[in-house]
The first five atom37 places (N, CA, C, CB, O) and aatype in JSON, in Angstrom:
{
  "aatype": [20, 20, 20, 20, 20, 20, 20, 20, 20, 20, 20, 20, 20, 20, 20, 20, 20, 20, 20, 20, 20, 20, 20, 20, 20, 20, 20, 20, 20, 20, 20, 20, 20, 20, 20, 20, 20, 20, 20, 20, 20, 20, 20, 20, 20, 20, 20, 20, 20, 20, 20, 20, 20, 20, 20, 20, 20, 20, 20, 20, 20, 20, 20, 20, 20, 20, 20, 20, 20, 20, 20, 20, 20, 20, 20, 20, 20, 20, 20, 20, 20, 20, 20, 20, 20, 20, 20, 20, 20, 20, 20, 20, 20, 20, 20, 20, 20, 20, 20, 20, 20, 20, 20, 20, 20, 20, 20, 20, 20, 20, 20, 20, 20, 20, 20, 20],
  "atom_mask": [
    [1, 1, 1, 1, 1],
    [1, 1, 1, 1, 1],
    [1, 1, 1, 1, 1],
    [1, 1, 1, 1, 1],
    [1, 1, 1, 1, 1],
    [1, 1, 1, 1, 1],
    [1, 1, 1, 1, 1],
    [1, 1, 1, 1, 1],
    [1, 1, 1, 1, 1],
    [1, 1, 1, 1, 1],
    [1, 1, 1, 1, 1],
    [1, 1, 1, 1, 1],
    [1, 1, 1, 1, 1],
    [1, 1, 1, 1, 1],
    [1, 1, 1, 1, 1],
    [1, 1, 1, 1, 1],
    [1, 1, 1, 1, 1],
    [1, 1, 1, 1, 1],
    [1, 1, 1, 1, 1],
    [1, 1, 1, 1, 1],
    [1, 1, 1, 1, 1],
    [1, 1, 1, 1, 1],
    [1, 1, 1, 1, 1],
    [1, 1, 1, 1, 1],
    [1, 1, 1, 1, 1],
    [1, 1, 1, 1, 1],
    [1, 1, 1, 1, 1],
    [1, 1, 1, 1, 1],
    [1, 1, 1, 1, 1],
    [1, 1, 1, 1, 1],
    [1, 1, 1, 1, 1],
    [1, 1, 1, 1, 1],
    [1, 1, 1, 1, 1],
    [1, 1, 1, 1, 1],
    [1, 1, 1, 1, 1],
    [1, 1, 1, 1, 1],
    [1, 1, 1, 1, 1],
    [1, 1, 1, 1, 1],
    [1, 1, 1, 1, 1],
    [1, 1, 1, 1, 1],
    [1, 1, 1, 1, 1],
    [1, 1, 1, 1, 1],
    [1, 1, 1, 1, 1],
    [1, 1, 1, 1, 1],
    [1, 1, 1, 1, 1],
    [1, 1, 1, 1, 1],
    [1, 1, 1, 1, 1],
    [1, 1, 1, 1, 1],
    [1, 1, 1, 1, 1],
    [1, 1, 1, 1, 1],
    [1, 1, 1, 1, 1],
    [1, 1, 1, 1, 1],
    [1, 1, 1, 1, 1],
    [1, 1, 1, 1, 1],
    [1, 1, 1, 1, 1],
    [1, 1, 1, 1, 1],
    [1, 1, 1, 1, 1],
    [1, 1, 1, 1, 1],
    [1, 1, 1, 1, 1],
    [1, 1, 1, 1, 1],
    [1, 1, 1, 1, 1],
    [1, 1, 1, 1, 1],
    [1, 1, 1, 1, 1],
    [1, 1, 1, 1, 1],
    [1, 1, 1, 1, 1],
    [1, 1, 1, 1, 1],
    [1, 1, 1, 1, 1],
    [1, 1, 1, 1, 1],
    [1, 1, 1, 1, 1],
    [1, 1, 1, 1, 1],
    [1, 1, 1, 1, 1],
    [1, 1, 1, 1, 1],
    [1, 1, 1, 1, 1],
    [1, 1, 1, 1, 1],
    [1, 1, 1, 1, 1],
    [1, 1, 1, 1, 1],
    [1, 1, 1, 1, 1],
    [1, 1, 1, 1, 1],
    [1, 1, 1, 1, 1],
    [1, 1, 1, 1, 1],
    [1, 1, 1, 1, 1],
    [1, 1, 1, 1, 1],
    [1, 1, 1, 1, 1],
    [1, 1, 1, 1, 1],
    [1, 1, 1, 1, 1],
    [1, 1, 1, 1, 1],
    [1, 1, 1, 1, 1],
    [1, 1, 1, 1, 1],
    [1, 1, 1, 1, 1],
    [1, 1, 1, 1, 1],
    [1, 1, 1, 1, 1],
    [1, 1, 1, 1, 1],
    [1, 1, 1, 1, 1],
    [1, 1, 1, 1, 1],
    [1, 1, 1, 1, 1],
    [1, 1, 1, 1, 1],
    [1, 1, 1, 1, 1],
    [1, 1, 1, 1, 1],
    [1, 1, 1, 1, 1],
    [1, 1, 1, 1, 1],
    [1, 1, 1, 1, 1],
    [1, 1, 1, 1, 1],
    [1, 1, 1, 1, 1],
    [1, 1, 1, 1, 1],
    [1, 1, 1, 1, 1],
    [1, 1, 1, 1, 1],
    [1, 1, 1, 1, 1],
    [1, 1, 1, 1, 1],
    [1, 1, 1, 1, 1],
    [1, 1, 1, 1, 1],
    [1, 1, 1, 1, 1],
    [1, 1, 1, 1, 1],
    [1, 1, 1, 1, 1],
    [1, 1, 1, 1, 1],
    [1, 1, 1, 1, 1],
    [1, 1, 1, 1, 1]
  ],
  "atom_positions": [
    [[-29.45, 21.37, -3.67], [-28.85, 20.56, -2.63], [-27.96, 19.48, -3.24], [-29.94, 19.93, -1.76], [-26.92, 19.19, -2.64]],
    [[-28.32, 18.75, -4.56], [-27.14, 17.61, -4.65], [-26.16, 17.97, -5.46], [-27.57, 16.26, -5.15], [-25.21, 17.22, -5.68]],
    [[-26.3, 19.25, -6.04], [-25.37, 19.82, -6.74], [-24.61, 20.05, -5.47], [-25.78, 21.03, -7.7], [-24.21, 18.97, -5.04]],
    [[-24.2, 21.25, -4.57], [-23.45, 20.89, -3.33], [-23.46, 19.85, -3.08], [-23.71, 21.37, -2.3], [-23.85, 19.74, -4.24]],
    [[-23.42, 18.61, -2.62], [-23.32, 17.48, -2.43], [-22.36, 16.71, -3.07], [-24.27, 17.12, -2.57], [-21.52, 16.02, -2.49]],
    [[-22.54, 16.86, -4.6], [-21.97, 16.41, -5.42], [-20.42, 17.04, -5.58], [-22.83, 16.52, -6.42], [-19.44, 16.34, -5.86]],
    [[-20.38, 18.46, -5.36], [-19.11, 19.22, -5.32], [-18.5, 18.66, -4.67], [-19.02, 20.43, -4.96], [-17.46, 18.09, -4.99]],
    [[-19.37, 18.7, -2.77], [-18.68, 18.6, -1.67], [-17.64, 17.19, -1.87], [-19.77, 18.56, -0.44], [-16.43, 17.13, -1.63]],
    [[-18.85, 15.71, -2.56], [-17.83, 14.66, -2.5], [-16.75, 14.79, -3.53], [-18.45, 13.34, -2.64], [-15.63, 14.28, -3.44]],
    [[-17.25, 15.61, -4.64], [-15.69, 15.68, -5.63], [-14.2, 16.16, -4.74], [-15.91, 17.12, -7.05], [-13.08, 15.72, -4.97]],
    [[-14.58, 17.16, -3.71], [-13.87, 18.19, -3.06], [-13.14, 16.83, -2.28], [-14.84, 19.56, -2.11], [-11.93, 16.78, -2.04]],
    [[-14.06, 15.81, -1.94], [-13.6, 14.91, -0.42], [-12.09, 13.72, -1.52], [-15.79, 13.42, 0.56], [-10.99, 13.31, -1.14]],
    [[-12.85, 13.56, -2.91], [-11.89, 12.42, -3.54], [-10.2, 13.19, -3.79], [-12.7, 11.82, -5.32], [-9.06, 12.75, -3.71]],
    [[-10.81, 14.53, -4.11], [-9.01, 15.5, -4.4], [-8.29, 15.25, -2.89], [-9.19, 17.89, -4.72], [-7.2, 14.72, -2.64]],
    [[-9.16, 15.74, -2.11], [-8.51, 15.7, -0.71], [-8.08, 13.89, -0.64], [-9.86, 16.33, 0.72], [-7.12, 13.48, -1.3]],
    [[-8.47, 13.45, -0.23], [-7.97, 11.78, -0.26], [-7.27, 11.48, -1.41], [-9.18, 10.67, -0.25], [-6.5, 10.54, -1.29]],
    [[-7.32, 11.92, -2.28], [-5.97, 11.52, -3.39], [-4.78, 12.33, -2.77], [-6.23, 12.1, -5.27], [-3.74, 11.79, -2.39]],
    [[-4.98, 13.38, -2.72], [-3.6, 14.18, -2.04], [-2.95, 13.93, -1.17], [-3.68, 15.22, -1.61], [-1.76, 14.25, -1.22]],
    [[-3.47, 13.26, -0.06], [-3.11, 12.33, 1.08], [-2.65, 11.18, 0.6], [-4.19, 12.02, 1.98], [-2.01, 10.62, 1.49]],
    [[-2.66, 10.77, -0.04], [-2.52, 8.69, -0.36], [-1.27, 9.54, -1.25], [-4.36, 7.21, -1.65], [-0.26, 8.85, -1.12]],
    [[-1.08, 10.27, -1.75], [0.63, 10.67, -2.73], [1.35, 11.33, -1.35], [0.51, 12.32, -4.51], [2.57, 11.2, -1.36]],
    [[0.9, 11.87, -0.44], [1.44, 12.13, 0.77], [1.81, 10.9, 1.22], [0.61, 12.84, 1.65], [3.0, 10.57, 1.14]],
    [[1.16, 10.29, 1.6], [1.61, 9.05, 2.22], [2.5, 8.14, 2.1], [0.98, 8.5, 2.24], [3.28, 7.54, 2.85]],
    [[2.06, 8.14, 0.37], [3.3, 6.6, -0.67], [4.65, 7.65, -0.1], [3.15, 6.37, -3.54], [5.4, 7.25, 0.79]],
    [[4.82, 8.94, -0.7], [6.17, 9.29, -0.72], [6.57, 9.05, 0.82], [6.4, 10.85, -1.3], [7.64, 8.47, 1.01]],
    [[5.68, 9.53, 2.12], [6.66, 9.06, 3.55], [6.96, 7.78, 3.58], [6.0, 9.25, 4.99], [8.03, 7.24, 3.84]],
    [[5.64, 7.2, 3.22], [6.44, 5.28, 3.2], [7.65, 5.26, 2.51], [5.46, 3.89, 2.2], [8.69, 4.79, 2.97]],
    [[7.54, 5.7, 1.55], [8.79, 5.05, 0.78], [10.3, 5.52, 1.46], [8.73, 5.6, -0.94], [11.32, 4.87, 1.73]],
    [[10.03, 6.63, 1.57], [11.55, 7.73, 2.63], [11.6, 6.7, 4.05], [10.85, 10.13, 3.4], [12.68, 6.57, 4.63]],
    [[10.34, 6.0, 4.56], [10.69, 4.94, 5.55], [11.05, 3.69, 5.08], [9.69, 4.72, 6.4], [11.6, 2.99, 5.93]],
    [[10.92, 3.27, 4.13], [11.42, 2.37, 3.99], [11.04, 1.06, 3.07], [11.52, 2.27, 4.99], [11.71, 0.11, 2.66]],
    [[9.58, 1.45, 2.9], [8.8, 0.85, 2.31], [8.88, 0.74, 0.74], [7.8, 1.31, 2.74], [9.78, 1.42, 0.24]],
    [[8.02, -0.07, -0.22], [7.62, -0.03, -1.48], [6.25, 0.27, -1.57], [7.92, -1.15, -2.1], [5.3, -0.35, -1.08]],
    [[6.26, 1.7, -2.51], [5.0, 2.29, -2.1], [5.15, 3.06, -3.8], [4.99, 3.43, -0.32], [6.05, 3.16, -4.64]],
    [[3.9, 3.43, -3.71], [3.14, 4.08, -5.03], [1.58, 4.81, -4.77], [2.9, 2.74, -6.18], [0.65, 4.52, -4.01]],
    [[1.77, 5.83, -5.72], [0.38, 6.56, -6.0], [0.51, 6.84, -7.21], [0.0, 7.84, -5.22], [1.21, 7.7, -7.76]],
    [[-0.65, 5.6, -7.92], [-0.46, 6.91, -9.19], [-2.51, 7.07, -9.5], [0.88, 6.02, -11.33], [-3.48, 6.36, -9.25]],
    [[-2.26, 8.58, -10.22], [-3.65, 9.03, -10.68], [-3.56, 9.69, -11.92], [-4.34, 9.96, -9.71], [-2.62, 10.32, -12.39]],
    [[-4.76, 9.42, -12.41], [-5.19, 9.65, -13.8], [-5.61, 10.94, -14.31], [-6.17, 8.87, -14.05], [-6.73, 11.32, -13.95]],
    [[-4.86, 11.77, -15.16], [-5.34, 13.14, -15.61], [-5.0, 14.34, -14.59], [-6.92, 13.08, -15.8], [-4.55, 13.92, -13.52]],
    [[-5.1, 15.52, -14.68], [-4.76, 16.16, -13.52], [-6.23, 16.67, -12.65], [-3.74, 17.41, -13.97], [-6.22, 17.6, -11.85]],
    [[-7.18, 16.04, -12.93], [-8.25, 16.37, -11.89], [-8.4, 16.24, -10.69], [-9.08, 15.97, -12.06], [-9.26, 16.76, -9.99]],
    [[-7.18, 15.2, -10.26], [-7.03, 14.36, -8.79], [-8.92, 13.59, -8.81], [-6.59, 15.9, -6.95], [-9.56, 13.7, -7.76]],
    [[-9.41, 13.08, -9.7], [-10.52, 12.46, -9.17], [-10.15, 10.71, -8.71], [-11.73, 12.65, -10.39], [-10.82, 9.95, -8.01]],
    [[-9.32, 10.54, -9.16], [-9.05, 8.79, -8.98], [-7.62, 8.93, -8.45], [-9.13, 7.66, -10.63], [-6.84, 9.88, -8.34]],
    [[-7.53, 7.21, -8.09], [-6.01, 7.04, -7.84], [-5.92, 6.23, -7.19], [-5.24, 7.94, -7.34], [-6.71, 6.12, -6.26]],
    [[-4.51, 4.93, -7.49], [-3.97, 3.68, -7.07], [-3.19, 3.87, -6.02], [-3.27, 3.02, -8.03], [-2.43, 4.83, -5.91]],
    [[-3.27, 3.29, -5.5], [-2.04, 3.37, -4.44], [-1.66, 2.11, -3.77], [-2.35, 4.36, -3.28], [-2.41, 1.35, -3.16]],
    [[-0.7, 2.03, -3.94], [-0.37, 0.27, -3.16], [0.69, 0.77, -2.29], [0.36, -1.31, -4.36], [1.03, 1.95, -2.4]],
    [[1.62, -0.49, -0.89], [2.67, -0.55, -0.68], [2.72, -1.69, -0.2], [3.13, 0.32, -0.13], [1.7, -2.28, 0.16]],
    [[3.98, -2.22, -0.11], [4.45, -3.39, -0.06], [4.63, -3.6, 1.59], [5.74, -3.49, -0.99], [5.27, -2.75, 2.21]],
    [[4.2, -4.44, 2.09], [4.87, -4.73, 3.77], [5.7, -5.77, 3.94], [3.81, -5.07, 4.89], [5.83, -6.31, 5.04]],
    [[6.24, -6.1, 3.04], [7.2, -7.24, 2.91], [6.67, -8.58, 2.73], [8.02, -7.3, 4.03], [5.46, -8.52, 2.55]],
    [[7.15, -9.86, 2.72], [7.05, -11.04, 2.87], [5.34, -11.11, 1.81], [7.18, -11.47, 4.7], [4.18, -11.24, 2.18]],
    [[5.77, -11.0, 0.82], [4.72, -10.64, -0.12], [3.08, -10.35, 0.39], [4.74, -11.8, -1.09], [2.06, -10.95, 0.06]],
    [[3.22, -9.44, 1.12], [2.33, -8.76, 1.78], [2.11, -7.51, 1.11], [2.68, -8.62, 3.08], [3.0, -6.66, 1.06]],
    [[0.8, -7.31, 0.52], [0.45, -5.97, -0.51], [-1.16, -5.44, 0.24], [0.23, -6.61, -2.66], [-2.1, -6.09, 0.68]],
    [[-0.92, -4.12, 0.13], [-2.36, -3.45, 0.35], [-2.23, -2.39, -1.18], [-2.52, -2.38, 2.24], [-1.24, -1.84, -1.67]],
    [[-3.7, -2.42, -1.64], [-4.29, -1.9, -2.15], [-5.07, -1.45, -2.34], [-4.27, -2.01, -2.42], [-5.97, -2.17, -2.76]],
    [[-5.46, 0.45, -2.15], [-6.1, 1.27, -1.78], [-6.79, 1.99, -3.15], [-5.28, 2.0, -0.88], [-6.06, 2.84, -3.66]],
    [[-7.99, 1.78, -3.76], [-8.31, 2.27, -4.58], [-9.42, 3.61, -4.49], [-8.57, 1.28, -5.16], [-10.52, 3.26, -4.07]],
    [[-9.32, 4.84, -4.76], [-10.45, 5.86, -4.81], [-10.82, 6.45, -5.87], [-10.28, 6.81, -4.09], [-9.99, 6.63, -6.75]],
    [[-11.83, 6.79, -6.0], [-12.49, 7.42, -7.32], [-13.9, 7.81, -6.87], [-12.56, 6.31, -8.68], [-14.34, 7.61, -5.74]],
    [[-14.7, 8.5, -8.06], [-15.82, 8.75, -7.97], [-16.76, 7.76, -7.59], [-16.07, 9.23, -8.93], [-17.69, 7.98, -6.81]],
    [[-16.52, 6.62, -8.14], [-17.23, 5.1, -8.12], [-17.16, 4.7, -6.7], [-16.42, 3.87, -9.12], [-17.97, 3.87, -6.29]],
    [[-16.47, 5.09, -6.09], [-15.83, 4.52, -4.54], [-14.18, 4.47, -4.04], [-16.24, 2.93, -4.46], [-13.21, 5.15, -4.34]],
    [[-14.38, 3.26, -3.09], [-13.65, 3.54, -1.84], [-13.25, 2.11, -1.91], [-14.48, 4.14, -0.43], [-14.14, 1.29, -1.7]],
    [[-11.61, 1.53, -2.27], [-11.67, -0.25, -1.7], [-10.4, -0.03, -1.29], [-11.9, -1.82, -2.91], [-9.61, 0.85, -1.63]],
    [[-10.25, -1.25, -0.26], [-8.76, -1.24, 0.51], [-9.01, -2.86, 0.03], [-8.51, -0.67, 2.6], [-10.09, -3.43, 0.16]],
    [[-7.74, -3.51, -0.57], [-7.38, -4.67, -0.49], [-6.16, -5.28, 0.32], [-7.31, -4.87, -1.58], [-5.03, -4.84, 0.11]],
    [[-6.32, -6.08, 1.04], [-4.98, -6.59, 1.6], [-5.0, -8.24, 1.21], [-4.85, -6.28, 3.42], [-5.96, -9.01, 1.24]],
    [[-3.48, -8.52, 0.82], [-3.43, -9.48, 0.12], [-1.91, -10.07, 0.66], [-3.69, -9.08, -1.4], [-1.02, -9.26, 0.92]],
    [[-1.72, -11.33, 0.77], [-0.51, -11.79, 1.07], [-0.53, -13.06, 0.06], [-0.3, -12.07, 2.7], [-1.56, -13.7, -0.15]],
    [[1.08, -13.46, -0.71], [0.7, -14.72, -1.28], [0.5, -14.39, -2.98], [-0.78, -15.3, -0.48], [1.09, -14.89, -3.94]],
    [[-0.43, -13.49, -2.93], [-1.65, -13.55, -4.11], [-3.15, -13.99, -3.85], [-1.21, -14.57, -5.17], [-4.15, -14.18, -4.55]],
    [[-2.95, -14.03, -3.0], [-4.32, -14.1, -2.29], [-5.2, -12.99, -1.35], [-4.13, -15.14, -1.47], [-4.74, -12.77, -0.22]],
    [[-6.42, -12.28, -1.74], [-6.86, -11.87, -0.9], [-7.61, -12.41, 0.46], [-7.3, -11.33, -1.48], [-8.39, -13.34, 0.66]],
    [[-6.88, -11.16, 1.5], [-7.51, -11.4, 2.65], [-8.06, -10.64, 3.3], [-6.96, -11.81, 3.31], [-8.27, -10.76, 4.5]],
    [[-8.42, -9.61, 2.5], [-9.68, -8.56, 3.2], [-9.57, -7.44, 2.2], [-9.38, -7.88, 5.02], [-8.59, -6.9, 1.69]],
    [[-11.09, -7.24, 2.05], [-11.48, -6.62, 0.68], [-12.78, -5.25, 1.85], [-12.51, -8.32, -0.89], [-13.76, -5.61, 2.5]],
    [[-12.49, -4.45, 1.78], [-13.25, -2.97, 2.64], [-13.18, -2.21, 1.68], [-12.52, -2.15, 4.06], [-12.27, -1.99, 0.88]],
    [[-14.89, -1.55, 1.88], [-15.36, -0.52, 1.21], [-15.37, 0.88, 2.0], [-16.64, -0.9, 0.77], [-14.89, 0.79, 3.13]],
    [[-15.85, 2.26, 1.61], [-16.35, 3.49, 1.94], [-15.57, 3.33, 2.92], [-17.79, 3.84, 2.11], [-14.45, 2.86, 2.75]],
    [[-16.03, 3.68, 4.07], [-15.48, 4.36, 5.48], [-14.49, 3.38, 6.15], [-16.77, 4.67, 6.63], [-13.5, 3.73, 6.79]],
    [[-15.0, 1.78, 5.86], [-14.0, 1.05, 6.75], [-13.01, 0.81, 5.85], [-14.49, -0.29, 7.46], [-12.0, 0.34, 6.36]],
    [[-12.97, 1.02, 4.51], [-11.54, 1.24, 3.79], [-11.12, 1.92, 4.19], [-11.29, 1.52, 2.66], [-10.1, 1.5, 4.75]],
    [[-11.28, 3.21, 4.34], [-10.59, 5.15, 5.28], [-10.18, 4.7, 6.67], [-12.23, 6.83, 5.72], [-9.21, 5.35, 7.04]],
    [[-10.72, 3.51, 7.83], [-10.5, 3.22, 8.8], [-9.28, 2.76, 8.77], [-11.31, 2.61, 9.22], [-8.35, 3.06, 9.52]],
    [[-9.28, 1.59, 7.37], [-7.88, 0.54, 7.8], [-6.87, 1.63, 7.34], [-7.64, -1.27, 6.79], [-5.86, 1.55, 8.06]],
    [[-6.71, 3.09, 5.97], [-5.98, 3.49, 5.79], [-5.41, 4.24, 7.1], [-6.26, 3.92, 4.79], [-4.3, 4.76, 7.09]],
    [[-6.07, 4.25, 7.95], [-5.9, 5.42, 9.29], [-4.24, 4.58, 9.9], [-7.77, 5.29, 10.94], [-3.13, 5.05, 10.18]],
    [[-4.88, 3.03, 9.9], [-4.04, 2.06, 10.71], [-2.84, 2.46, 9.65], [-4.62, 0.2, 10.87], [-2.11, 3.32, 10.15]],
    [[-2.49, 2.1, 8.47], [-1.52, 2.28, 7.73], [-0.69, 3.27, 8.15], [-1.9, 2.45, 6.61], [0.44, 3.16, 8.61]],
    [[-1.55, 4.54, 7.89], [-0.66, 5.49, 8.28], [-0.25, 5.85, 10.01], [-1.24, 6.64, 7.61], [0.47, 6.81, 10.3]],
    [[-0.64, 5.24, 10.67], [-0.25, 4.88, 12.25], [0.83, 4.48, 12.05], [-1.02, 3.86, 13.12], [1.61, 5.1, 12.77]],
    [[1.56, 3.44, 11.16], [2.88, 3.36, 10.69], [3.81, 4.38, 11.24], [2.88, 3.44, 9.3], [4.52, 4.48, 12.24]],
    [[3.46, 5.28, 9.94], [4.34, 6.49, 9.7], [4.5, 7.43, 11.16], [3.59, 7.44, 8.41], [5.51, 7.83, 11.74]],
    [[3.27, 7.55, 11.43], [3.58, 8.42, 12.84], [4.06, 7.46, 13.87], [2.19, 9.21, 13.5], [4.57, 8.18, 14.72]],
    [[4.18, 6.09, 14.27], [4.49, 5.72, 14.86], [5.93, 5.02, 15.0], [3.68, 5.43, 14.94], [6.57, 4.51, 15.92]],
    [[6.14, 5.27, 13.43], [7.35, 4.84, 13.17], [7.45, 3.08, 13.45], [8.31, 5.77, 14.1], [8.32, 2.55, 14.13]],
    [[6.57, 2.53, 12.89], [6.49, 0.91, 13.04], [7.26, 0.43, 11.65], [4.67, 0.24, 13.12], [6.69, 0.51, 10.56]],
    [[8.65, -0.09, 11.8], [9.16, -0.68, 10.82], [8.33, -1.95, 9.89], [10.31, -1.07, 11.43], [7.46, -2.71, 10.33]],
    [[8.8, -1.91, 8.72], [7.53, -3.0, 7.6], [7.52, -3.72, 8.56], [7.88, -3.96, 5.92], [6.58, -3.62, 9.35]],
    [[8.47, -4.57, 8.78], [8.32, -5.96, 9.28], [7.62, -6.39, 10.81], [9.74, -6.45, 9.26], [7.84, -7.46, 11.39]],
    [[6.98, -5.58, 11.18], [6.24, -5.13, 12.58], [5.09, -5.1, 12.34], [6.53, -3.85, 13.2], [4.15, -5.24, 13.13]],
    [[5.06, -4.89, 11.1], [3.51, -4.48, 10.84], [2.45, -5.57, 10.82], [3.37, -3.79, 9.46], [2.43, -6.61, 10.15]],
    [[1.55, -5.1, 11.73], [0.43, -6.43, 11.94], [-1.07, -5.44, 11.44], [0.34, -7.22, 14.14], [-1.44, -4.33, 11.82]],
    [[-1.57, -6.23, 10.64], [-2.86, -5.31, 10.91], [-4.16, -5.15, 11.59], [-3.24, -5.17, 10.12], [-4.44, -6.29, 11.95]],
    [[-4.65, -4.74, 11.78], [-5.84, -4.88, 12.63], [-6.81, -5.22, 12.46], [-6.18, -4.19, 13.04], [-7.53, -4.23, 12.34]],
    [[-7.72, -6.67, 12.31], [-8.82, -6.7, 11.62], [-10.19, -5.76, 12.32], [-9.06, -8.24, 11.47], [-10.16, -5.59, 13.54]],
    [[-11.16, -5.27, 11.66], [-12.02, -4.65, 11.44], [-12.87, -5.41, 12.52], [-12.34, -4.53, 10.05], [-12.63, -6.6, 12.69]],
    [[-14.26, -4.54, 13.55], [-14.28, -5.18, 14.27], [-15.8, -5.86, 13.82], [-13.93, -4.54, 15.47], [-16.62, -6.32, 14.6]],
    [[-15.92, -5.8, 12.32], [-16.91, -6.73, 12.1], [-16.39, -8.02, 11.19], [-18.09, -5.97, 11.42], [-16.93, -8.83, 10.44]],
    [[-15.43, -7.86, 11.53], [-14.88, -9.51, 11.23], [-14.47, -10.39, 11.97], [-13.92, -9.67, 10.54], [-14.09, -11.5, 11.61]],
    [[-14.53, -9.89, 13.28], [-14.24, -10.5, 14.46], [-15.59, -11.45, 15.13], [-13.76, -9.29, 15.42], [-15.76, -12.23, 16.07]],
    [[-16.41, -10.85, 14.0], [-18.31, -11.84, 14.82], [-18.11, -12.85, 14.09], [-20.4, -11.14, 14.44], [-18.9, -13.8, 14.12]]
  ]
}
């Protein structure tokens, strides 16, 4: 059983790396400053940032170890999400792209356990 298990989540980090290099390249063709980069050709890890202007940065980190979304304006962080509600805020990101929300529009959504 955790041998499957263990596959299954290796299987889940390739898939989510493949997506986040999907993604940087549409941001960037929209308009954005965007990046993916990953280490070795295993697809097990991988950086990914983009820029939303007005020194506004998210940073999306995955690997075996985990799951972090940073958003930061300034140089300062302002919201640091793990596992699933990191995958949540990336959902909003890419709502962007399908929605076609120019950088400078972009508001994000805080999480609704930061709202208590």
């Amino acid at each position: 059983m955790f041998l499957r298990l263990a596959e299954q989540h290796r299987q889940f980090v390739q898939d989510l790396v493949m997506n986040l290099q999907a993604l940087a390249t549409v941001l960037e063709n929209r308009g954005y400053l965007a990046s993916c980069y990953t280490c070795g050709g295993q697809m097990n890890s991988a950086s990914f940032m983009v820029s939303l202007g007005n020194n506004h940065l998210i940073r999306f980190l995955v690997s075996d170890y985990g799951i972090t979304w940073t958003e930061m304006r300034d140089d300062r962080e302002l919201m640091k999400l793990e596992g699933a509600e990191a995958i949540s805020q990336l959902q909003e990101l890419a709502n962007l792209v399908k929605y076609q929300i120019q950088p400078s529009d972009y508001r994000p959504i805080a999480p609704v356990e930061s709202l208590r």
